[in-house]
Amino acid sequence: MPRGNHSNRLFSLASPGSLGRLTTLQPCGSALLPRLRQVPRVPSLQSPEKMSFGAMDLGLNRMKLGSPQSLQSLEEEQQPESEAWRTYTDRRNILREFLTSDLSPHLLKRHHARMELLKKCSYYIEILPKHLALGDQNPLMLPSTMFQLIDPWKFQRMKKVGTAQTKIQLLLLSDLLEQLDRGRAKLVALLESHDTLPFLSCWDTVEQRLADLSAVMDNFLAMMVPGRLHIKHRLVSDIGATKIPHIRLMLSTKMPVMFDRKESVAHHDWASLRWFVTIQPAVPEQFELRFKLLEPRSQQERVQCGVIPVATCTFDIRNLLPSRTYKFTVKRAESYTLVYEPWRDSLTLKTKPSPPEGAHTPESRASLACP
């Protein structure tokens, strides 16, 4: 048989897997034929012997994975995941720190208490020389000529401006406090969700929210102190004034008047009332005490009411009816500089029954019910 026919038969029987080994032989004519006849049978694709090559490949792959180059590649693949987790935990810590310090529940509770106190305060216009700061000098110690120089009609207009400014300021404070409450609730919900991807994807929004809440807190703290009234017109008339003083108007607050509910008691025909101010004023104040019989039973009993001016923080009301309920109210008396007093404290007391004739029983406190 010709040499070319042998070579064609050789490559027709050889599988692709054996070509690499066969091509290493150098052609040497007919001497190659006996050796070619001894070549083992090449397994087909359907032969089970093919599995040995797959196992060999798997072993090689495992050996390659154990090499330093493969370990380095695995570390590089895991590095982005660990970096994302570290970023996630750092940002959660930032959010948790903000919620426990800058916007803690204790801090918001204090602000709510201060807001309730501001709603009960009395607001006044304080007239100060321009070179004095608020609180440096008591308004009552100013020269009496100061009020004489101010136009009364213009001052009444400024009192209306002060009333409007105080109401607006209280409304804005309430709105800012609600914003802080809602903002904290949303941040707490985000912190408790434990969703990594949404947390990381919306971090820019979270940062902006933290900055906005910080600004709201700054505005809230700044507005808690009454500010200056802006004067659009001159309050001091030029007529008769040799030298027009420079003055400014400030809003000031006084702490609310509160009944002492432990010391205020009712007996069978009289009541002993006590009240106080959280911060005692430097000068004595005038108060207005009101009392009224609740549920009068006759036309004569309807006169059991009245308004009593009091210059102290204690007063005893006599000639009350026994076994009846009275409502008492106390507030500061009207003054020339008062602009807003939205709240007054009230107290309900019930007098004791009349003792039997001839009986001498020690008086005890009546039951006290707050409205």
Short mmCIF file of C-alpha atoms in Angstrom, two decimals:
data_model
loop_
_atom_site.label_atom_id
_atom_site.label_comp_id
_atom_site.label_asym_id
_atom_site.label_seq_id
_atom_site.Cartn_x
_atom_site.Cartn_y
_atom_site.Cartn_z
CA MET A 1 0.00 0.00 0.00
CA PRO A 2 1.33 3.40 -0.77
CA ARG A 3 2.71 5.51 2.03
CA GLY A 4 0.13 8.22 1.56
CA ASN A 5 -2.73 5.76 2.11
CA HIS A 6 -1.25 4.67 5.48
CA SER A 7 -0.96 8.21 6.67
CA ASN A 8 -4.55 9.00 5.68
CA ARG A 9 -5.81 5.96 7.57
CA LEU A 10 -3.80 7.00 10.62
CA PHE A 11 -5.42 10.43 10.95
CA SER A 12 -8.86 9.05 10.22
CA LEU A 13 -8.57 6.72 13.23
CA ALA A 14 -6.92 9.19 15.54
CA SER A 15 -9.13 11.22 17.80
CA PRO A 16 -8.50 14.88 18.49
CA GLY A 17 -7.28 13.97 21.96
CA SER A 18 -4.49 11.79 20.59
CA LEU A 19 -3.27 14.16 17.91
CA GLY A 20 -0.99 16.00 20.26
CA ARG A 21 0.81 12.79 21.16
CA LEU A 22 1.00 11.43 17.60
CA THR A 23 2.37 14.56 16.05
CA THR A 24 5.53 14.21 18.13
CA LEU A 25 6.60 11.27 15.94
CA GLN A 26 8.85 12.05 13.06
CA PRO A 27 7.88 10.36 9.75
CA CYS A 28 10.43 7.66 8.82
CA GLY A 29 8.84 5.76 5.95
CA SER A 30 7.73 2.12 6.23
CA ALA A 31 9.56 1.58 9.52
CA LEU A 32 6.79 3.44 11.23
CA LEU A 33 4.04 0.97 10.28
CA PRO A 34 4.69 -1.77 12.91
CA ARG A 35 4.64 0.87 15.64
CA LEU A 36 1.44 2.42 14.36
CA ARG A 37 -0.29 -0.97 14.41
CA GLN A 38 0.49 -1.14 18.13
CA VAL A 39 -1.29 2.14 18.92
CA PRO A 40 -4.12 1.43 21.38
CA ARG A 41 -7.72 2.05 20.42
CA VAL A 42 -8.85 5.63 20.89
CA PRO A 43 -11.98 5.79 23.04
CA SER A 44 -15.05 7.28 21.45
CA LEU A 45 -17.06 10.14 22.89
CA GLN A 46 -19.66 7.72 24.20
CA SER A 47 -17.10 5.52 25.91
CA PRO A 48 -16.98 5.44 29.75
CA GLU A 49 -13.25 5.89 29.53
CA LYS A 50 -13.85 9.54 28.69
CA MET A 51 -14.78 10.14 32.36
CA SER A 52 -11.18 9.64 33.41
CA PHE A 53 -10.19 12.73 31.46
CA GLY A 54 -12.93 14.77 33.23
CA ALA A 55 -11.74 13.62 36.62
CA MET A 56 -8.21 14.48 35.64
CA ASP A 57 -9.33 17.96 34.60
CA LEU A 58 -11.17 18.42 37.89
CA GLY A 59 -8.10 17.46 39.85
CA LEU A 60 -6.02 19.87 37.86
CA ASN A 61 -8.54 22.63 38.50
CA ARG A 62 -8.39 21.91 42.19
CA MET A 63 -4.65 22.06 42.15
CA LYS A 64 -4.81 25.37 40.34
CA LEU A 65 -7.25 26.78 42.92
CA GLY A 66 -4.78 25.99 45.66
CA SER A 67 -2.07 28.06 44.09
CA PRO A 68 -1.15 31.52 45.48
CA GLN A 69 -2.40 33.18 42.32
CA SER A 70 -5.89 31.66 42.74
CA LEU A 71 -6.08 32.64 46.45
CA GLN A 72 -5.20 36.19 45.56
CA SER A 73 -7.93 36.26 42.93
CA LEU A 74 -10.48 34.99 45.51
CA GLU A 75 -9.46 37.68 47.96
CA GLU A 76 -9.86 40.28 45.25
CA GLU A 77 -13.37 38.98 44.55
CA GLN A 78 -14.32 39.04 48.25
CA GLN A 79 -12.78 42.46 48.91
CA PRO A 80 -15.62 44.53 47.38
CA GLU A 81 -18.16 42.60 49.48
CA SER A 82 -16.25 43.20 52.73
CA GLU A 83 -15.75 46.86 51.83
CA ALA A 84 -19.49 47.28 51.26
CA TRP A 85 -20.26 45.66 54.60
CA ARG A 86 -17.78 47.92 56.37
CA THR A 87 -19.36 50.96 54.72
CA TYR A 88 -22.81 49.72 55.74
CA THR A 89 -21.83 49.29 59.40
CA ASP A 90 -20.05 52.66 59.52
CA ARG A 91 -23.07 54.47 58.17
CA ARG A 92 -25.39 52.67 60.57
CA ASN A 93 -23.16 53.80 63.43
CA ILE A 94 -23.35 57.39 62.18
CA LEU A 95 -27.13 57.22 62.06
CA ARG A 96 -27.35 55.56 65.48
CA GLU A 97 -25.07 58.20 67.00
CA PHE A 98 -27.25 60.97 65.59
CA LEU A 99 -30.41 59.39 67.01
CA THR A 100 -28.89 58.88 70.46
CA SER A 101 -27.22 62.28 70.84
CA ASP A 102 -28.46 65.03 68.51
CA LEU A 103 -32.03 63.76 68.34
CA SER A 104 -32.42 61.52 71.38
CA PRO A 105 -35.87 60.73 72.87
CA HIS A 106 -34.82 62.40 76.12
CA LEU A 107 -33.91 65.60 74.29
CA LEU A 108 -37.19 65.68 72.39
CA LYS A 109 -39.10 65.06 75.61
CA ARG A 110 -37.41 68.07 77.19
CA HIS A 111 -38.25 70.21 74.17
CA HIS A 112 -41.90 69.14 74.37
CA ALA A 113 -41.98 70.10 78.05
CA ARG A 114 -40.42 73.50 77.30
CA MET A 115 -42.92 74.01 74.48
CA GLU A 116 -45.84 73.35 76.82
CA LEU A 117 -44.32 75.82 79.26
CA LEU A 118 -44.00 78.50 76.57
CA LYS A 119 -47.68 78.10 75.74
CA LYS A 120 -48.50 79.01 79.35
CA CYS A 121 -46.14 81.98 79.67
CA SER A 122 -47.09 85.65 79.67
CA TYR A 123 -45.52 87.82 76.96
CA TYR A 124 -44.62 91.46 77.33
CA ILE A 125 -43.03 94.28 75.40
CA GLU A 126 -39.84 95.39 77.08
CA ILE A 127 -38.60 98.89 76.34
CA LEU A 128 -34.86 99.25 76.52
CA PRO A 129 -32.37 101.93 75.60
CA LYS A 130 -30.48 100.89 72.52
CA HIS A 131 -27.17 100.55 74.36
CA LEU A 132 -28.55 98.06 76.94
CA ALA A 133 -28.99 94.36 76.40
CA LEU A 134 -32.13 92.44 77.27
CA GLY A 135 -32.26 91.84 81.01
CA ASP A 136 -29.56 94.36 81.92
CA GLN A 137 -32.09 96.74 83.41
CA ASN A 138 -35.59 96.14 84.69
CA PRO A 139 -38.25 98.02 82.68
CA LEU A 140 -39.74 99.39 85.89
CA MET A 141 -36.42 101.02 86.71
CA LEU A 142 -36.36 102.99 83.47
CA PRO A 143 -37.08 106.73 83.73
CA SER A 144 -40.79 107.45 83.69
CA THR A 145 -40.14 109.99 80.97
CA MET A 146 -39.49 107.10 78.58
CA PHE A 147 -43.19 106.22 78.42
CA GLN A 148 -44.12 109.88 78.32
CA LEU A 149 -42.07 110.35 75.17
CA ILE A 150 -43.61 107.35 73.39
CA ASP A 151 -46.72 108.00 71.35
CA PRO A 152 -49.52 105.97 73.08
CA TRP A 153 -51.36 105.26 69.83
CA LYS A 154 -48.20 103.99 68.13
CA PHE A 155 -47.36 101.91 71.18
CA GLN A 156 -50.77 100.22 71.06
CA ARG A 157 -50.07 99.37 67.44
CA MET A 158 -46.76 97.85 68.47
CA LYS A 159 -48.55 95.79 71.11
CA LYS A 160 -50.72 94.29 68.36
CA VAL A 161 -47.59 93.56 66.35
CA GLY A 162 -46.08 91.91 69.42
CA THR A 163 -49.21 89.78 69.89
CA ALA A 164 -49.13 88.62 66.27
CA GLN A 165 -45.39 87.94 66.38
CA THR A 166 -45.76 85.88 69.57
CA LYS A 167 -48.58 83.76 68.12
CA ILE A 168 -46.63 83.15 64.92
CA GLN A 169 -43.53 82.23 66.89
CA LEU A 170 -45.44 79.68 68.98
CA LEU A 171 -46.99 78.16 65.86
CA LEU A 172 -43.60 77.91 64.16
CA LEU A 173 -42.09 76.28 67.24
CA SER A 174 -44.85 73.68 67.28
CA ASP A 175 -44.32 72.98 63.58
CA LEU A 176 -40.56 72.64 63.99
CA LEU A 177 -41.04 70.24 66.88
CA GLU A 178 -43.39 68.12 64.79
CA GLN A 179 -40.79 68.03 62.01
CA LEU A 180 -38.22 66.74 64.50
CA ASP A 181 -40.61 64.03 65.70
CA ARG A 182 -41.49 62.89 62.18
CA GLY A 183 -37.85 62.99 61.04
CA ARG A 184 -36.70 60.88 63.96
CA ALA A 185 -39.46 58.33 63.36
CA LYS A 186 -38.38 57.90 59.73
CA LEU A 187 -34.72 57.50 60.67
CA VAL A 188 -35.56 54.94 63.36
CA ALA A 189 -37.59 52.93 60.83
CA LEU A 190 -34.66 53.02 58.40
CA LEU A 191 -32.25 51.88 61.11
CA GLU A 192 -34.49 48.98 62.13
CA SER A 193 -35.10 47.75 58.56
CA HIS A 194 -31.69 45.95 58.22
CA ASP A 195 -31.93 46.12 54.41
CA THR A 196 -28.37 46.59 53.24
CA LEU A 197 -28.85 47.53 49.61
CA PRO A 198 -31.64 50.12 50.11
CA PHE A 199 -29.70 51.60 53.02
CA LEU A 200 -26.53 52.05 50.93
CA SER A 201 -28.36 53.23 47.82
CA CYS A 202 -30.27 56.01 49.62
CA TRP A 203 -27.41 57.20 51.85
CA ASP A 204 -27.21 60.54 50.04
CA THR A 205 -30.84 61.12 50.95
CA VAL A 206 -30.15 60.10 54.55
CA GLU A 207 -27.23 62.51 54.81
CA GLN A 208 -29.39 65.33 53.47
CA ARG A 209 -32.10 64.44 55.99
CA LEU A 210 -29.60 64.54 58.84
CA ALA A 211 -28.43 67.98 57.74
CA ASP A 212 -32.02 69.21 57.43
CA LEU A 213 -32.94 67.95 60.89
CA SER A 214 -29.87 69.60 62.37
CA ALA A 215 -30.93 72.89 60.79
CA VAL A 216 -34.47 72.44 62.13
CA MET A 217 -33.07 71.85 65.61
CA ASP A 218 -30.94 75.01 65.39
CA ASN A 219 -33.95 77.05 64.29
CA PHE A 220 -36.06 75.60 67.09
CA LEU A 221 -33.50 76.49 69.76
CA ALA A 222 -33.04 79.99 68.35
CA MET A 223 -36.76 80.70 68.25
CA MET A 224 -37.36 79.60 71.82
CA VAL A 225 -35.96 82.95 72.95
CA PRO A 226 -38.34 85.83 72.14
CA GLY A 227 -36.77 88.19 69.70
CA ARG A 228 -36.75 91.84 68.85
CA LEU A 229 -39.78 93.68 67.55
CA HIS A 230 -39.16 95.45 64.28
CA ILE A 231 -40.28 99.06 64.51
CA LYS A 232 -41.49 100.46 61.20
CA HIS A 233 -42.42 103.86 62.58
CA ARG A 234 -40.95 106.19 65.16
CA LEU A 235 -42.48 105.66 68.59
CA VAL A 236 -41.11 108.85 70.10
CA SER A 237 -42.77 112.08 69.08
CA ASP A 238 -40.56 114.97 68.06
CA ILE A 239 -42.79 117.50 69.78
CA GLY A 240 -41.41 118.63 73.12
CA ALA A 241 -38.38 116.35 73.01
CA THR A 242 -35.10 118.16 73.11
CA LYS A 243 -33.18 114.93 72.56
CA ILE A 244 -34.91 111.89 71.17
CA PRO A 245 -33.58 108.76 72.90
CA HIS A 246 -32.72 105.66 70.94
CA ILE A 247 -34.91 102.82 72.16
CA ARG A 248 -35.70 99.31 71.07
CA LEU A 249 -38.58 96.97 71.77
CA MET A 250 -38.02 93.36 72.80
CA LEU A 251 -40.42 90.55 73.54
CA SER A 252 -39.91 89.05 76.98
CA THR A 253 -41.60 86.19 78.82
CA LYS A 254 -42.71 85.56 82.37
CA MET A 255 -43.24 82.10 83.77
CA PRO A 256 -46.87 81.02 84.19
CA VAL A 257 -48.78 81.39 87.45
CA MET A 258 -49.66 77.96 88.89
CA PHE A 259 -51.90 76.91 91.77
CA ASP A 260 -50.19 74.99 94.56
CA ARG A 261 -52.45 71.96 94.51
CA LYS A 262 -51.07 70.57 97.76
CA GLU A 263 -51.57 73.75 99.78
CA SER A 264 -54.85 74.91 98.22
CA VAL A 265 -57.72 73.42 100.27
CA ALA A 266 -61.41 74.01 100.86
CA HIS A 267 -63.25 73.89 104.19
CA HIS A 268 -66.98 73.88 104.84
CA ASP A 269 -67.55 77.62 104.12
CA TRP A 270 -64.20 79.00 102.95
CA ALA A 271 -61.17 78.11 100.83
CA SER A 272 -57.47 78.78 101.29
CA LEU A 273 -55.73 79.27 97.97
CA ARG A 274 -52.00 79.31 97.22
CA TRP A 275 -50.19 79.85 93.91
CA PHE A 276 -46.64 80.41 92.76
CA VAL A 277 -44.40 81.39 89.85
CA THR A 278 -41.52 79.10 88.86
CA ILE A 279 -39.07 81.98 88.65
CA GLN A 280 -39.83 84.60 91.25
CA PRO A 281 -39.90 88.14 89.82
CA ALA A 282 -37.61 90.81 91.14
CA VAL A 283 -40.56 93.02 92.09
CA PRO A 284 -43.99 92.08 93.51
CA GLU A 285 -46.64 91.30 90.93
CA GLN A 286 -50.36 91.89 90.80
CA PHE A 287 -52.68 88.92 90.26
CA GLU A 288 -56.31 88.46 89.40
CA LEU A 289 -58.23 85.74 91.25
CA ARG A 290 -61.62 84.58 90.03
CA PHE A 291 -64.07 82.22 91.71
CA LYS A 292 -67.41 80.83 90.58
CA LEU A 293 -69.98 78.43 92.03
CA LEU A 294 -70.61 75.55 89.67
CA GLU A 295 -74.22 74.42 89.16
CA PRO A 296 -76.06 77.09 91.16
CA ARG A 297 -79.49 75.96 92.39
CA SER A 298 -81.20 79.33 92.71
CA GLN A 299 -80.98 82.88 91.49
CA GLN A 300 -79.44 83.90 94.79
CA GLU A 301 -76.66 81.38 94.41
CA ARG A 302 -75.71 82.83 91.03
CA VAL A 303 -74.04 85.74 92.80
CA GLN A 304 -71.48 83.30 94.22
CA CYS A 305 -68.78 84.53 91.82
CA GLY A 306 -66.38 87.41 91.53
CA VAL A 307 -62.98 88.85 90.58
CA ILE A 308 -60.52 89.72 93.35
CA PRO A 309 -57.26 91.69 92.77
CA VAL A 310 -54.47 90.22 94.89
CA ALA A 311 -50.95 91.53 95.46
CA THR A 312 -49.63 88.33 97.09
CA CYS A 313 -49.55 84.62 96.23
CA THR A 314 -52.08 83.61 98.93
CA PHE A 315 -55.72 84.41 99.54
CA ASP A 316 -58.62 83.07 101.63
CA ILE A 317 -62.11 83.30 100.18
CA ARG A 318 -64.89 83.39 102.80
CA ASN A 319 -68.68 82.99 102.82
CA LEU A 320 -68.79 79.95 100.57
CA LEU A 321 -71.62 77.43 100.57
CA PRO A 322 -70.99 74.03 102.16
CA SER A 323 -70.96 70.83 100.12
CA ARG A 324 -70.67 72.77 96.87
CA THR A 325 -68.12 72.81 94.03
CA TYR A 326 -66.26 76.00 93.12
CA LYS A 327 -63.92 76.81 90.27
CA PHE A 328 -60.98 79.13 90.96
CA THR A 329 -58.81 80.81 88.32
CA VAL A 330 -55.65 82.87 88.74
CA LYS A 331 -53.59 84.93 86.31
CA ARG A 332 -51.49 88.05 86.22
CA ALA A 333 -53.30 91.34 86.25
CA GLU A 334 -53.47 93.38 83.07
CA SER A 335 -50.53 95.68 82.55
CA TYR A 336 -49.55 98.34 80.07
CA THR A 337 -46.87 96.21 78.41
CA LEU A 338 -48.71 92.86 78.32
CA VAL A 339 -49.21 91.65 74.75
CA TYR A 340 -50.21 87.98 75.04
CA GLU A 341 -51.35 85.70 77.85
CA PRO A 342 -53.02 82.66 76.29
CA TRP A 343 -53.34 80.51 79.41
CA ARG A 344 -54.52 80.79 83.00
CA ASP A 345 -54.45 78.13 85.68
CA SER A 346 -57.73 76.86 87.13
CA LEU A 347 -58.60 74.68 90.09
CA THR A 348 -61.80 72.98 91.21
CA LEU A 349 -62.49 72.41 94.93
CA LYS A 350 -65.50 71.07 96.79
CA THR A 351 -66.34 72.45 100.23
CA LYS A 352 -67.06 70.17 103.15
CA PRO A 353 -70.54 69.59 104.55
CA SER A 354 -71.62 71.80 107.43
CA PRO A 355 -70.89 70.24 110.82
CA PRO A 356 -73.92 69.38 112.98
CA GLU A 357 -75.05 72.04 115.44
CA GLY A 358 -73.01 71.94 118.59
CA ALA A 359 -70.47 69.54 117.13
CA HIS A 360 -66.84 70.58 117.09
CA THR A 361 -65.02 68.57 114.44
CA PRO A 362 -61.56 69.43 113.17
CA GLU A 363 -61.56 70.77 109.66
CA SER A 364 -59.95 68.62 107.07
CA ARG A 365 -59.05 69.12 103.53
CA ALA A 366 -61.69 68.73 100.91
CA SER A 367 -61.30 66.51 97.93
CA LEU A 368 -59.43 68.17 95.11
CA ALA A 369 -60.25 67.63 91.46
CA CYS A 370 -58.28 69.18 88.66
CA PRO A 371 -60.13 70.08 85.46
#
